[in-house]
Amino acid sequence: YVYWRTTSTLPPVNQLEDFIPGLILYLAELYNIGMLFLSLFVVAMPLPRRKSAPPIPADAPTVDVFVPTYNEEPELLATTLSAALAMDYPAGRLSVYLLDDGGTDEKCNVDNFVAASAARERRAALQTLCEGLGVTYLTRERNISAKAGNLNNGLANSSGDLVVVFDADHAPARNFLTETVGYFDRDPKLFLVQTPHFFINPDPLERNLKTFKAMPSENEMFYGIIQRGLDKWNASFFCGSAAVLRRTALQTTNGFSGRSITEDAETAITLHATGWNSIYVDKPLIAGLQPATFASFIGQRSRWAQGMMQILIYHRPMLKSGLSLPQRLCYSSSALFWLFPFVRLTFLVAPLFYLFFGLEIFTASGAEFIAYVFSYMAVNLMMQNYLYGRYRWPWISELYEFIQSVYLLPAVVSVLLNPGKPTFKVTAKSEELGTRRISELGLPFFIIFAVLALGVVATYWRTIAQPYNADTTLVVGLWNILNLLMAGCALGVVSERPEGRGARRFPVKRRGEISIDGRTAPIVTENVSVDGVAVRVLSKGFDTLPLNSKGEIAFQTSIAMPSGALPVRIVRQASDEKGLVLGCRYEPSEPLHSRIIADLCFSDAGIWSDFQKARRQNMGVVYGTLRFLRIAVFQTSRGLSYFFGLYRFARSNPARKAAE
């Protein structure tokens, strides 16, 4: 049609004003057709799913496990180190190192006496922990280059063929090494095997909107789709943890890169540019903790955004020599993604310029706007649902981007103005929320909501005062209402609910026995988490117990370790037709107890895969949109109730308080 309109208005010269726009439209249509065929080609091309890892060779490479830490609690570190020690691997070929950056000589000798004393106590406590577990403790003189410098200190004081990195809160499953190490024997130029990060606690959005059990987590889009796509082009990159790296590859680039505050992606792009390869294994093989509070969540994402902007500025992926064209595009896309705050906030404020000031942001009638924009939105939603419906519900990407944009925009701008300004900040671990409250970063979202609500009033006034522009005003008003729903949902995100049970419980069946007050009875575990276990007592003679009773449980472990019992405290109990169920909280007091907990919680990665699969349900565009609208309306009212103090806080009874 565009071709016909163009050729039917060929010169004489006085018709050039018709010919040139037609030619531009013609070229635009050719571009759209080309992109459509490219999209169909990409969609038709299946993403890679790697088969099981090759078996570990007879002469298994030596492996050094690095667990870098800065300010994490010893109890958290004990669980991660115990899980690392329990990984299946030939005897004598595995070494575990705790890299402590919170007990460096610099921190132990700082002028602030209180801080110096705390650093010395931390160093002594962690040295005792490592000695009890059989782990090597390492620290250094000064805190230089943050996490990258800490990892490089580990490289300088170890000699394993392969290096495994786990964050302090990332506990591996027993089969982590058997699912990853074999790939290195197949490809001598392989520098990285990366696995996904699986989290056993909800992020602030999931916790405050209560979607953790039903909705795929935000990170599943990245690890389930994007990393697999990057892997197809040999561009999957190091994500800072849950990865195995080849020492000889790291030595060619003087270890982990530390120029940016995202040492992981920077290390990967440097090694890819020198001809090394990477592999992504799409199996959850570690269980970690996400930021619990909205403030910590924003702090983590700000670091990621600033680090990727530094990589974009320092390394210029599109121009970096040594990278293939697909790798250039992949790294550029990963970095440019973090510019979304500019687009998201523009989309937020654009309708307000028309509603408040009458500034036209498009030249079209309301009908034309609906015909073009609504059809685009419908097709866009259907395509997203077709490609990613099992990994991301409709409108959830927009919500995640919206709640981050307010704070990520100044963070990104600061890097663009001064690339060397950002400094590495450790994400808080094991935070607890005991009361309902508005996040300390929540005020801007209430202000935005109020301004958008005024936009609704302005829509009504402009429709009455300027009836000749009513169709345009109504279209822009609907746009503003969509933003208002998104902002209302954000009010629920920044209205922090009590933490309650911080970690998700997973079903684990182990037989054992419980001993309380000299009485012993057989038990079977019902479910476990990193902080407690539910057990069913298999004895009719075991009656109810007072809350806070202390006892011990013993059960068969999945690996050989010294026998022992795990101290517990009874925090809740319930009876059913099958008998008595006790909710127990761990009370570890020695390294062996941490090893027992790790074996109970992290021995079977299949449980995590089953949990992920249960959440990966495609809701469809219509039902997903309706569900989002329902969530938005409820969370708006909840957020406003928190803000004005109208929420009736439930009185906690002693049993519930003990359980939490």
XYZ file of C-alpha atoms in Angstrom:
660
model
C 0.000 0.000 0.000
C 2.823 2.400 0.884
C 4.576 1.446 -2.381
C 1.426 2.227 -4.365
C 0.956 5.576 -2.614
C 4.590 6.441 -3.292
C 4.652 5.493 -6.985
C 1.299 7.159 -7.641
C 2.755 10.523 -6.578
C 6.018 10.489 -8.541
C 7.245 13.946 -9.687
C 6.404 16.519 -11.252
C 8.419 18.488 -8.754
C 5.411 20.107 -7.093
C 4.488 16.689 -5.689
C 7.798 16.088 -3.885
C 6.169 17.068 -0.602
C 4.015 13.936 -1.044
C 6.735 11.717 -2.491
C 9.398 12.199 0.205
C 7.150 11.304 3.188
C 5.904 8.315 1.212
C 9.473 7.187 0.517
C 10.332 7.489 4.216
C 7.288 5.399 5.131
C 8.263 2.859 2.475
C 11.758 2.482 3.935
C 10.288 2.288 7.433
C 7.980 -0.523 6.353
C 10.915 -2.411 4.818
C 12.742 -2.048 8.131
C 9.706 -3.320 10.053
C 9.369 -6.329 7.730
C 13.068 -7.111 8.135
C 12.824 -6.901 11.932
C 9.729 -9.109 11.853
C 11.556 -11.838 9.919
C 14.546 -11.503 12.257
C 12.242 -11.830 15.271
C 10.574 -14.913 13.796
C 14.024 -16.382 13.137
C 15.090 -15.756 16.726
C 11.842 -17.102 18.165
C 12.047 -20.232 16.011
C 15.633 -20.836 17.143
C 15.438 -22.750 20.447
C 17.583 -21.582 23.324
C 20.231 -24.084 24.412
C 19.594 -26.508 27.242
C 22.757 -28.297 28.170
C 22.728 -31.996 28.856
C 24.108 -33.436 32.042
C 27.685 -32.490 32.762
C 30.462 -34.818 31.585
C 31.746 -37.047 34.375
C 34.595 -35.739 36.465
C 37.840 -37.152 35.024
C 39.810 -39.738 36.959
C 42.562 -37.217 37.629
C 40.077 -34.675 38.977
C 41.362 -31.086 38.956
C 41.985 -29.572 42.364
C 39.309 -27.100 43.421
C 39.592 -24.089 45.721
C 36.285 -22.773 47.085
C 36.310 -19.049 47.960
C 33.662 -17.629 50.302
C 34.325 -13.856 50.520
C 32.846 -12.083 53.543
C 32.806 -8.553 54.915
C 30.235 -8.116 57.692
C 28.118 -11.277 57.642
C 27.254 -13.095 60.864
C 29.307 -16.200 61.790
C 26.113 -18.314 61.908
C 25.371 -17.523 58.268
C 28.963 -18.230 57.243
C 28.985 -21.513 59.175
C 26.063 -22.813 57.093
C 27.628 -21.813 53.767
C 31.044 -23.252 54.667
C 29.478 -26.491 55.914
C 27.514 -26.889 52.673
C 30.687 -26.270 50.661
C 32.549 -28.938 52.630
C 29.730 -31.413 51.959
C 29.971 -31.209 48.140
C 30.638 -34.489 46.357
C 34.236 -34.569 45.105
C 37.236 -36.905 45.297
C 38.946 -36.844 48.671
C 41.928 -34.541 48.960
C 41.034 -32.545 45.820
C 38.799 -29.909 47.475
C 39.845 -26.998 49.707
C 37.565 -24.347 51.216
C 38.740 -20.817 52.063
C 36.975 -18.109 54.024
C 38.171 -14.736 52.676
C 37.519 -12.262 55.471
C 37.599 -8.585 54.501
C 36.003 -7.544 57.784
C 39.024 -8.552 59.871
C 41.889 -7.084 57.857
C 44.933 -5.550 59.546
C 43.687 -2.159 58.410
C 40.366 -2.625 60.202
C 41.929 -4.146 63.319
C 44.263 -1.161 63.712
C 41.913 1.685 62.775
C 41.962 4.764 65.025
C 38.353 4.196 66.088
C 38.843 1.975 69.148
C 35.329 0.522 69.079
C 35.549 -0.408 65.389
C 39.045 -1.867 65.855
C 37.897 -3.953 68.807
C 34.915 -5.275 66.820
C 37.190 -6.210 63.906
C 39.553 -8.110 66.204
C 36.665 -9.976 67.812
C 35.295 -10.846 64.393
C 38.667 -12.148 63.226
C 39.069 -14.309 66.335
C 35.513 -15.700 66.064
C 35.905 -16.597 62.397
C 39.312 -18.165 62.958
C 37.756 -20.379 65.651
C 34.885 -21.268 63.304
C 37.232 -22.184 60.459
C 39.418 -24.255 62.725
C 36.399 -26.205 63.949
C 35.125 -26.868 60.425
C 38.503 -27.587 58.821
C 38.402 -24.498 56.597
C 41.317 -22.185 55.782
C 40.898 -18.630 57.087
C 42.451 -15.839 55.002
C 42.524 -12.090 55.441
C 44.833 -9.342 54.154
C 46.530 -6.149 55.190
C 44.268 -3.558 53.533
C 40.794 -3.391 52.002
C 41.859 -2.585 48.450
C 39.597 -3.099 45.388
C 36.722 -4.434 47.513
C 35.491 -7.919 46.558
C 37.834 -8.225 43.550
C 40.830 -7.511 45.755
C 39.619 -10.015 48.333
C 39.261 -12.736 45.686
C 42.691 -11.919 44.256
C 44.167 -12.338 47.723
C 42.592 -15.791 47.771
C 44.200 -16.568 44.398
C 47.589 -15.488 45.721
C 47.311 -17.834 48.696
C 45.958 -20.961 46.998
C 46.922 -23.216 44.115
C 43.863 -25.183 42.911
C 43.307 -25.754 39.191
C 39.752 -24.421 39.454
C 38.273 -21.681 41.616
C 34.685 -21.751 42.890
C 33.118 -18.555 44.248
C 30.145 -18.545 46.623
C 28.736 -15.435 48.246
C 28.518 -15.597 52.024
C 24.800 -16.415 51.868
C 24.965 -18.864 48.910
C 25.009 -22.454 50.148
C 25.697 -25.075 47.443
C 23.972 -28.407 46.938
C 25.981 -31.615 47.201
C 26.078 -32.081 43.415
C 27.342 -28.605 42.550
C 30.798 -29.767 41.456
C 29.597 -32.922 39.702
C 27.289 -30.754 37.555
C 29.965 -28.225 36.592
C 33.586 -29.393 36.767
C 33.371 -31.944 33.929
C 32.926 -29.228 31.293
C 36.489 -27.984 31.843
C 37.962 -31.276 30.686
C 36.003 -31.021 27.432
C 37.124 -27.480 26.464
C 40.684 -26.321 27.316
C 39.676 -22.708 26.514
C 36.757 -22.702 28.943
C 37.204 -20.135 31.712
C 33.734 -20.090 33.308
C 30.827 -22.345 34.201
C 28.047 -20.185 35.650
C 24.914 -21.513 37.376
C 21.747 -19.616 38.341
C 21.155 -17.933 41.675
C 18.171 -19.471 43.460
C 16.769 -17.683 46.504
C 14.930 -19.232 49.429
C 13.458 -15.954 50.683
C 11.285 -13.380 48.890
C 12.541 -10.007 47.717
C 10.662 -6.915 49.053
C 8.153 -6.939 46.200
C 7.396 -10.638 46.622
C 7.114 -10.389 50.394
C 5.010 -7.240 50.549
C 2.701 -8.267 47.682
C 2.611 -11.919 48.880
C 3.516 -13.396 45.489
C 6.564 -15.475 46.416
C 4.858 -18.880 46.355
C 2.938 -18.330 43.117
C 4.838 -15.878 40.889
C 8.221 -16.490 39.228
C 10.932 -14.400 40.881
C 12.444 -11.433 39.070
C 15.790 -13.175 38.660
C 14.192 -16.149 36.861
C 13.740 -14.029 33.731
C 17.477 -13.357 33.686
C 18.662 -16.854 34.582
C 15.912 -18.765 32.775
C 15.888 -16.832 29.477
C 18.581 -14.161 29.132
C 21.590 -16.128 30.356
C 20.585 -19.051 28.151
C 20.382 -16.689 25.192
C 23.794 -15.221 26.036
C 25.158 -18.743 26.335
C 24.108 -19.451 22.754
C 26.547 -16.772 21.580
C 29.335 -17.642 24.060
C 28.516 -14.497 26.027
C 27.117 -15.771 29.343
C 29.013 -13.884 32.015
C 30.215 -14.315 35.587
C 27.548 -13.285 38.121
C 29.768 -13.030 41.201
C 28.784 -16.335 42.800
C 27.711 -19.922 42.062
C 30.415 -20.205 39.411
C 33.546 -22.208 38.626
C 36.522 -20.467 36.966
C 39.824 -21.737 35.570
C 42.856 -20.411 37.440
C 45.107 -20.270 34.373
C 42.545 -18.053 32.607
C 42.398 -15.662 35.555
C 46.186 -15.501 35.653
C 46.299 -14.213 32.058
C 44.418 -11.065 33.158
C 46.020 -10.648 36.602
C 43.051 -12.106 38.441
C 39.605 -10.656 38.956
C 39.036 -7.223 37.439
C 38.472 -4.452 39.968
C 38.187 -1.227 37.980
C 34.377 -1.253 38.138
C 32.213 -2.132 41.141
C 30.771 -5.129 39.256
C 33.922 -7.223 39.200
C 32.044 -10.256 37.896
C 30.837 -8.948 34.517
C 34.058 -6.978 34.047
C 36.158 -10.109 34.597
C 34.021 -11.977 32.064
C 34.221 -9.359 29.304
C 37.991 -9.129 29.778
C 38.453 -12.893 29.414
C 35.989 -13.209 26.540
C 37.973 -10.527 24.710
C 41.145 -12.600 25.048
C 39.603 -15.687 23.434
C 38.292 -17.666 26.428
C 34.879 -19.363 26.447
C 32.048 -19.615 28.959
C 29.167 -22.013 29.655
C 25.881 -21.512 31.458
C 24.260 -24.500 33.220
C 20.561 -23.835 33.803
C 20.142 -25.799 37.037
C 19.676 -24.247 40.489
C 22.616 -25.632 42.448
C 22.878 -23.047 45.231
C 20.351 -21.485 47.605
C 20.881 -17.883 48.673
C 19.252 -14.924 50.387
C 17.829 -11.827 48.697
C 17.766 -8.342 50.263
C 14.929 -8.354 52.776
C 14.177 -4.617 52.904
C 13.334 -2.236 50.094
C 16.318 -0.034 50.993
C 18.756 -2.946 50.676
C 17.108 -4.004 47.417
C 17.621 -0.527 45.930
C 21.194 -0.417 47.219
C 21.997 -3.693 45.479
C 20.381 -2.640 42.179
C 22.107 0.745 42.289
C 25.464 -1.028 42.507
C 24.583 -3.256 39.564
C 23.419 -0.304 37.468
C 26.456 1.817 38.272
C 28.839 -1.076 37.649
C 27.354 -1.853 34.237
C 27.543 1.821 33.299
C 31.231 1.768 34.260
C 31.757 -1.260 32.007
C 29.950 0.557 29.190
C 32.246 3.577 29.610
C 35.546 1.838 30.378
C 35.305 -1.144 28.007
C 33.007 0.108 25.197
C 31.702 -3.385 24.309
C 30.719 -2.502 20.732
C 34.299 -1.405 19.990
C 36.226 -3.825 22.200
C 38.737 -5.840 20.201
C 38.685 -9.602 20.627
C 34.916 -9.904 21.015
C 32.790 -11.445 18.277
C 29.905 -9.406 16.881
C 27.287 -11.365 18.885
C 29.365 -10.882 22.052
C 29.582 -7.138 21.392
C 25.816 -6.957 21.009
C 25.210 -9.104 24.098
C 27.451 -7.086 26.409
C 26.135 -3.788 25.015
C 22.562 -4.938 25.578
C 23.320 -6.054 29.152
C 24.830 -2.653 29.958
C 22.322 -0.470 28.083
C 19.429 -2.195 29.837
C 20.243 -0.165 32.941
C 19.248 3.039 31.143
C 15.596 2.050 31.593
C 14.991 4.705 34.321
C 15.112 7.428 31.645
C 12.376 5.754 29.588
C 10.288 4.667 32.567
C 10.174 8.125 34.173
C 9.522 9.796 30.814
C 6.533 7.507 30.363
C 5.432 8.503 33.874
C 5.528 12.297 33.516
C 4.639 12.712 29.819
C 0.821 12.704 30.240
C 1.045 15.170 33.101
C 2.493 17.845 30.783
C -0.674 17.723 28.734
C -3.110 17.401 31.629
C -1.545 20.219 33.671
C -0.080 22.535 31.016
C -1.803 21.639 27.751
C 1.481 20.700 26.056
C 0.773 18.309 23.199
C 2.927 15.183 23.334
C 1.514 13.707 20.119
C -0.373 14.994 17.079
C -3.314 12.708 16.530
C -6.949 12.339 17.393
C -8.040 10.107 20.218
C -9.278 7.492 17.764
C -5.975 7.465 15.886
C -4.049 7.208 19.143
C -6.157 4.261 20.282
C -5.874 2.547 16.887
C -2.073 2.705 16.843
C -1.050 2.587 20.509
C -3.583 0.089 21.831
C -2.902 -2.318 18.991
C 0.834 -1.976 19.656
C 0.338 -2.628 23.376
C -1.859 -5.650 22.692
C 0.624 -7.188 20.259
C 3.504 -6.378 22.618
C 1.785 -8.072 25.564
C 0.921 -11.131 23.489
C 4.486 -11.458 22.183
C 5.933 -11.086 25.672
C 3.501 -13.649 27.012
C 4.306 -16.070 24.184
C 8.062 -15.774 24.689
C 8.356 -15.292 28.456
C 4.953 -16.090 29.971
C 6.325 -18.860 32.171
C 9.022 -16.577 33.581
C 7.303 -13.192 33.948
C 3.675 -12.263 34.559
C 2.073 -9.402 32.567
C 2.970 -5.905 33.875
C 5.421 -7.215 36.484
C 8.493 -6.077 34.517
C 7.020 -2.586 34.375
C 6.430 -2.646 38.137
C 9.978 -3.768 38.939
C 11.383 -1.053 36.671
C 9.089 1.594 38.156
C 10.055 0.940 41.784
C 13.754 1.084 40.849
C 13.694 4.057 38.479
C 13.222 6.757 41.116
C 16.557 5.902 42.745
C 18.448 4.365 39.829
C 18.112 7.472 37.649
C 20.363 9.648 39.880
C 22.697 6.662 40.389
C 23.146 6.195 36.643
C 23.514 9.936 35.998
C 26.221 10.174 38.672
C 28.266 7.494 36.854
C 27.812 9.169 33.476
C 29.117 12.420 34.981
C 31.901 10.836 37.047
C 32.621 7.162 36.168
C 35.086 6.706 39.033
C 32.777 7.966 41.768
C 30.862 4.790 42.821
C 32.306 2.579 45.549
C 31.518 -1.057 46.317
C 28.903 -1.530 49.043
C 28.077 -4.945 50.478
C 24.421 -5.963 50.281
C 22.939 -6.493 53.740
C 22.234 -10.131 54.644
C 19.881 -11.705 57.203
C 17.896 -8.530 57.877
C 14.800 -8.899 60.014
C 11.529 -6.973 59.971
C 9.643 -7.193 63.238
C 6.993 -4.516 62.657
C 4.920 -3.029 59.851
C 6.358 0.236 58.586
C 6.892 2.470 55.585
C 10.344 2.038 54.058
C 12.752 4.895 54.636
C 12.876 5.198 50.836
C 9.096 5.159 50.420
C 8.165 8.877 50.576
C 8.833 9.703 46.873
C 6.316 7.049 45.807
C 3.565 8.625 47.896
C 4.378 12.012 46.376
C 4.249 10.524 42.863
C 0.926 8.869 43.664
C -0.523 12.179 44.885
C 0.619 14.023 41.722
C -0.855 11.312 39.486
C -4.118 11.490 41.454
C -4.207 15.236 40.743
C -3.746 14.260 37.094
C -7.044 12.348 37.290
C -8.744 15.503 38.595
C -7.130 17.508 35.785
C -8.478 14.981 33.265
C -12.028 15.573 34.493
C -11.615 19.364 34.494
C -10.063 19.482 31.005
C -12.808 17.224 29.607
C -15.490 19.612 30.908
C -13.647 22.826 30.041
C -12.460 21.743 26.561
C -15.086 19.355 25.153
C -13.661 19.781 21.632
C -10.508 17.949 22.816
C -12.353 15.403 24.942
C -11.180 12.367 22.970
C -7.503 13.313 23.302
C -7.941 14.219 26.961
C -9.589 10.892 27.734
C -6.805 8.944 26.019
C -4.107 10.821 27.947
C -6.187 10.419 31.097
C -6.270 6.643 30.629
C -2.504 6.710 30.215
C -2.254 8.591 33.506
C -4.572 6.101 35.224
C -2.318 3.248 34.102
C 0.589 5.083 35.739
C -1.569 5.633 38.833
C -2.243 1.902 39.132
C 1.491 1.213 38.836
C 2.246 3.832 41.494
C -0.459 2.405 43.756
C 1.120 -1.020 43.466
C 4.458 0.563 44.399
C 2.879 1.887 47.613
C 2.341 -1.716 48.629
C 5.954 -2.581 47.799
C 7.372 0.135 50.094
C 4.906 -0.733 52.890
C 7.041 -3.318 54.654
C 5.312 -6.334 56.162
C 6.830 -8.171 59.151
C 9.349 -10.752 58.070
C 7.820 -13.672 59.931
C 9.556 -16.760 58.629
C 12.483 -15.364 56.651
C 13.386 -18.475 54.662
C 11.121 -20.700 52.630
C 10.610 -24.214 54.022
C 11.051 -27.149 51.654
C 9.793 -30.707 52.075
C 12.563 -33.036 53.255
C 11.921 -36.511 54.651
C 14.491 -37.870 57.106
C 13.963 -40.418 59.838
C 15.473 -39.880 63.261
C 14.593 -39.434 66.896
C 13.904 -36.601 69.309
C 14.919 -36.412 72.953
C 13.212 -34.012 75.377
C 13.349 -34.145 79.174
C 14.719 -37.680 79.145
C 12.016 -38.997 76.807
C 12.867 -40.286 73.337
C 10.590 -40.898 70.358
C 11.061 -41.657 66.661
C 10.402 -38.794 64.245
C 10.309 -37.994 60.554
C 11.063 -34.508 59.250
C 8.213 -32.785 57.393
C 9.966 -29.657 56.087
C 13.171 -27.768 56.754
C 14.692 -24.311 56.373
C 17.961 -22.709 57.378
C 16.506 -21.652 60.725
C 14.182 -24.457 61.720
C 12.580 -27.843 61.064
C 9.106 -29.336 61.441
C 9.075 -32.930 62.718
C 6.264 -35.442 63.137
C 6.520 -37.516 66.301
C 5.854 -41.201 65.552
C 4.811 -42.155 69.061
C 1.332 -42.017 70.577
C 2.817 -41.778 74.043
C 4.489 -38.466 73.297
C 1.955 -35.876 74.459
C 1.985 -32.102 74.015
C 4.942 -30.084 75.261
C 5.274 -26.589 76.691
C 6.491 -24.025 74.179
C 10.206 -23.181 74.407
C 11.007 -26.695 75.623
C 14.550 -27.625 74.659
C 15.685 -30.937 73.267
C 17.821 -32.650 70.637
C 17.087 -34.305 67.322
C 19.287 -36.847 65.568
C 18.816 -38.289 62.095
C 20.739 -40.052 59.375
C 22.941 -37.699 57.362
C 23.476 -38.021 53.615
C 27.275 -37.845 53.934
C 29.809 -39.307 56.317
C 30.392 -37.002 59.281
C 30.854 -37.356 63.027
C 27.634 -38.490 64.698
C 25.864 -36.021 66.925
C 22.528 -34.488 67.877
C 21.234 -31.055 66.931
C 19.926 -28.855 69.786
C 16.472 -27.399 69.107
C 13.796 -25.362 70.865
C 10.071 -26.070 70.417
C 8.353 -22.918 69.141
C 5.004 -24.324 68.018
C 3.026 -27.562 67.947
C -0.098 -28.958 66.344
C -1.948 -32.257 66.408
C -3.814 -34.032 63.642
C -5.086 -37.529 62.930
C -1.514 -38.676 62.226
C -0.070 -37.449 65.497
C 1.915 -34.543 66.924
C 3.857 -32.083 64.733
C 6.519 -29.920 66.380
C 7.982 -26.742 64.958
C 11.608 -26.530 66.110
C 14.152 -23.749 65.897
C 17.835 -24.701 65.670
C 20.135 -23.663 68.498
C 23.604 -24.565 67.187
C 26.541 -24.139 69.507
C 29.428 -25.873 67.694
C 30.654 -26.418 64.099
C 29.210 -29.955 63.926
C 25.724 -28.537 64.381
C 26.221 -26.270 61.349
C 27.278 -29.269 59.269
C 24.153 -31.165 60.322
C 21.930 -28.197 59.381
C 23.668 -27.819 56.016
C 23.208 -31.508 55.245
C 19.541 -31.308 56.166
C 18.814 -28.180 54.114
C 21.110 -28.234 51.080
C 21.812 -31.833 50.136
C 19.146 -32.094 47.411
C 18.973 -29.424 44.680
C 16.014 -31.196 43.058
C 13.715 -29.641 45.667
C 14.618 -26.162 44.425
C 13.996 -27.146 40.800
C 10.564 -28.506 41.727
C 9.716 -25.258 43.539
C 10.722 -23.211 40.496
C 8.705 -25.372 38.106
C 5.618 -25.026 40.294
C 5.798 -21.232 39.970
C 6.451 -21.157 36.228
C 2.845 -21.117 35.077
C 1.750 -19.009 32.092
C -1.226 -16.964 33.270
C -2.126 -15.494 29.885
C -2.513 -11.815 29.016
C -6.160 -11.387 30.045
C -6.058 -13.181 33.386
C -2.600 -11.748 34.161
C -3.856 -8.205 33.515
C -6.940 -8.728 35.663
C -4.825 -10.142 38.461
C -2.452 -7.184 38.255
C -5.405 -4.769 38.497
C -6.664 -6.594 41.584
C -3.219 -6.465 43.198
C -2.869 -2.759 42.334
C -6.219 -1.795 43.908
C -5.572 -3.742 47.106
C -1.967 -2.563 47.478
C -3.017 1.054 46.940
C -5.411 0.844 49.866
C -2.864 -1.014 52.006
C -0.120 1.502 51.262
C -2.359 4.478 52.057
C -3.468 2.782 55.273
C 0.149 2.362 56.336
C 0.915 5.964 55.441
C -2.001 7.479 57.376
C -1.732 5.028 60.267
C -5.146 3.522 59.555
C -3.938 -0.069 59.390
C -5.116 -2.031 62.406
C -2.027 -3.885 63.528
C -2.759 -7.361 64.789
C -1.857 -8.014 68.397
C 0.796 -10.697 68.615
C 0.207 -13.545 71.031
C 3.153 -15.205 72.810
C 2.980 -18.347 70.690
C 3.106 -16.407 67.422
C 5.887 -14.205 68.738
C 7.902 -17.300 69.712
C 7.301 -18.860 66.306
C 8.594 -15.786 64.522
